[in-house]
Coordinates of C-alpha atoms in Angstrom, one line a residue:
M1 CA -27.8 21.4 9.0
P2 CA -27.1 19.3 12.1
I3 CA -28.1 15.7 11.9
Q4 CA -31.0 14.8 14.2
P5 CA -32.8 11.5 14.7
G6 CA -36.0 11.1 12.7
A7 CA -39.2 10.4 14.5
S8 CA -39.5 6.9 13.0
E9 CA -35.8 6.0 13.1
N10 CA -34.5 3.4 15.6
E11 CA -31.0 3.9 17.1
Q12 CA -29.3 1.7 14.5
E13 CA -30.9 3.5 11.5
F14 CA -30.0 6.9 13.0
I15 CA -26.4 6.0 13.8
S16 CA -25.9 4.5 10.3
R17 CA -27.2 7.7 8.7
C18 CA -25.3 10.0 11.0
M19 CA -22.0 8.0 10.5
S20 CA -22.3 8.4 6.8
E21 CA -22.2 12.2 7.3
E22 CA -19.8 12.5 10.2
T23 CA -17.2 10.2 8.7
N24 CA -16.7 12.9 6.1
T25 CA -15.2 15.1 8.8
Y26 CA -14.1 12.8 11.6
P27 CA -12.4 9.4 12.0
Q28 CA -14.8 6.5 12.5
D29 CA -14.4 6.2 16.3
Q30 CA -15.0 9.9 16.8
A31 CA -17.9 9.9 14.4
Y32 CA -19.5 7.0 16.3
A33 CA -19.1 8.8 19.6
I34 CA -20.7 11.9 18.2
C35 CA -23.6 10.1 16.6
K36 CA -24.2 8.0 19.8
S37 CA -24.1 11.2 21.8
K38 CA -26.7 12.8 19.5
W39 CA -28.9 9.8 19.8
D40 CA -28.7 9.7 23.5
T41 CA -29.3 13.5 23.8
N42 CA -32.1 13.8 21.4
M43 CA -34.0 10.5 21.5
G44 CA -32.7 8.7 24.5
A45 CA -35.1 10.3 26.9
V46 CA -38.1 9.1 24.8
K47 CA -36.8 5.5 24.7
M48 CA -35.5 5.1 28.2
S49 CA -37.2 3.7 31.3
G50 CA -36.3 2.7 34.9
E51 CA -32.7 2.3 35.9
N52 CA -31.4 2.5 32.3
K53 CA -32.8 6.0 32.1
F54 CA -30.9 7.1 35.2
V55 CA -27.6 5.7 33.8
K56 CA -28.0 7.3 30.4
S57 CA -29.1 10.6 31.9
L58 CA -26.1 10.5 34.2
N59 CA -23.8 10.2 31.2
F60 CA -25.5 13.2 29.6
Y61 CA -25.1 15.3 32.8
E62 CA -21.5 14.0 33.2
A63 CA -20.8 15.3 29.7
K64 CA -22.3 18.7 30.5
L65 CA -20.4 18.9 33.8
A66 CA -17.2 17.9 32.2
A67 CA -17.6 20.6 29.6
I68 CA -18.4 23.2 32.2
S69 CA -15.4 22.2 34.3
L70 CA -13.1 22.3 31.3
E71 CA -14.3 25.7 30.2
K72 CA -13.7 27.0 33.7
N73 CA -10.1 25.7 33.5
G74 CA -9.6 27.7 30.3
I75 CA -9.9 24.8 27.9
N76 CA -11.1 25.8 24.4
L77 CA -13.5 23.0 23.7
A78 CA -13.7 23.7 20.0
A79 CA -9.9 23.0 19.9
Y80 CA -9.8 20.2 22.5
P81 CA -8.0 17.2 20.8
W82 CA -9.9 14.0 20.8
D83 CA -7.1 11.8 22.2
E84 CA -6.5 14.3 25.0
C85 CA -10.3 14.4 25.8
I86 CA -10.5 10.6 25.9
A87 CA -7.5 10.4 28.2
D88 CA -8.8 13.2 30.5
Q89 CA -12.3 11.8 30.7
T90 CA -11.2 8.2 31.1
D91 CA -9.2 9.3 34.2
R92 CA -12.2 11.2 35.6
Y93 CA -15.3 9.2 34.5
G94 CA -14.0 5.8 33.3
E95 CA -13.5 4.0 30.1
D96 CA -17.2 3.6 29.2
A97 CA -18.2 7.2 29.8
A98 CA -15.2 8.9 28.1
P99 CA -16.3 8.4 24.5
R100 CA -19.8 9.6 25.2
I101 CA -18.5 12.6 27.0
C102 CA -16.0 13.5 24.3
G103 CA -18.7 12.8 21.6
W104 CA -21.1 15.1 23.4
I105 CA -18.4 17.8 23.6
K106 CA -17.5 17.4 19.9
S107 CA -21.1 17.4 18.8
N108 CA -21.8 20.6 20.8
Y109 CA -18.5 22.5 20.3
G110 CA -17.0 20.9 17.1
G111 CA -13.4 21.0 16.2
G112 CA -10.6 19.3 18.1
E113 CA -9.1 16.9 15.5

């Protein structure tokens, strides 16, 4: 069953719980990006306000747009290697957004060790 934030969890509690599950499958840096992406996607909209909401929403939409673009270019996202994803997305969206985008891709498509 996919890990989702609990209604009473704060971000730190969720990421800690999520990391304990995801690090069984992924290295710690990838697990963190996946968990952060899940938090932002599932709970972020509830907790965000003002300009911060726009920035976090933009990262979510950047991730979706990146995934759509990659699929259109014939990339199998389930097999997209983490290091290649980080390099590609850093070039396109910057160093801060790349782990979130790759985490979102990995949490939605899996694979890609």
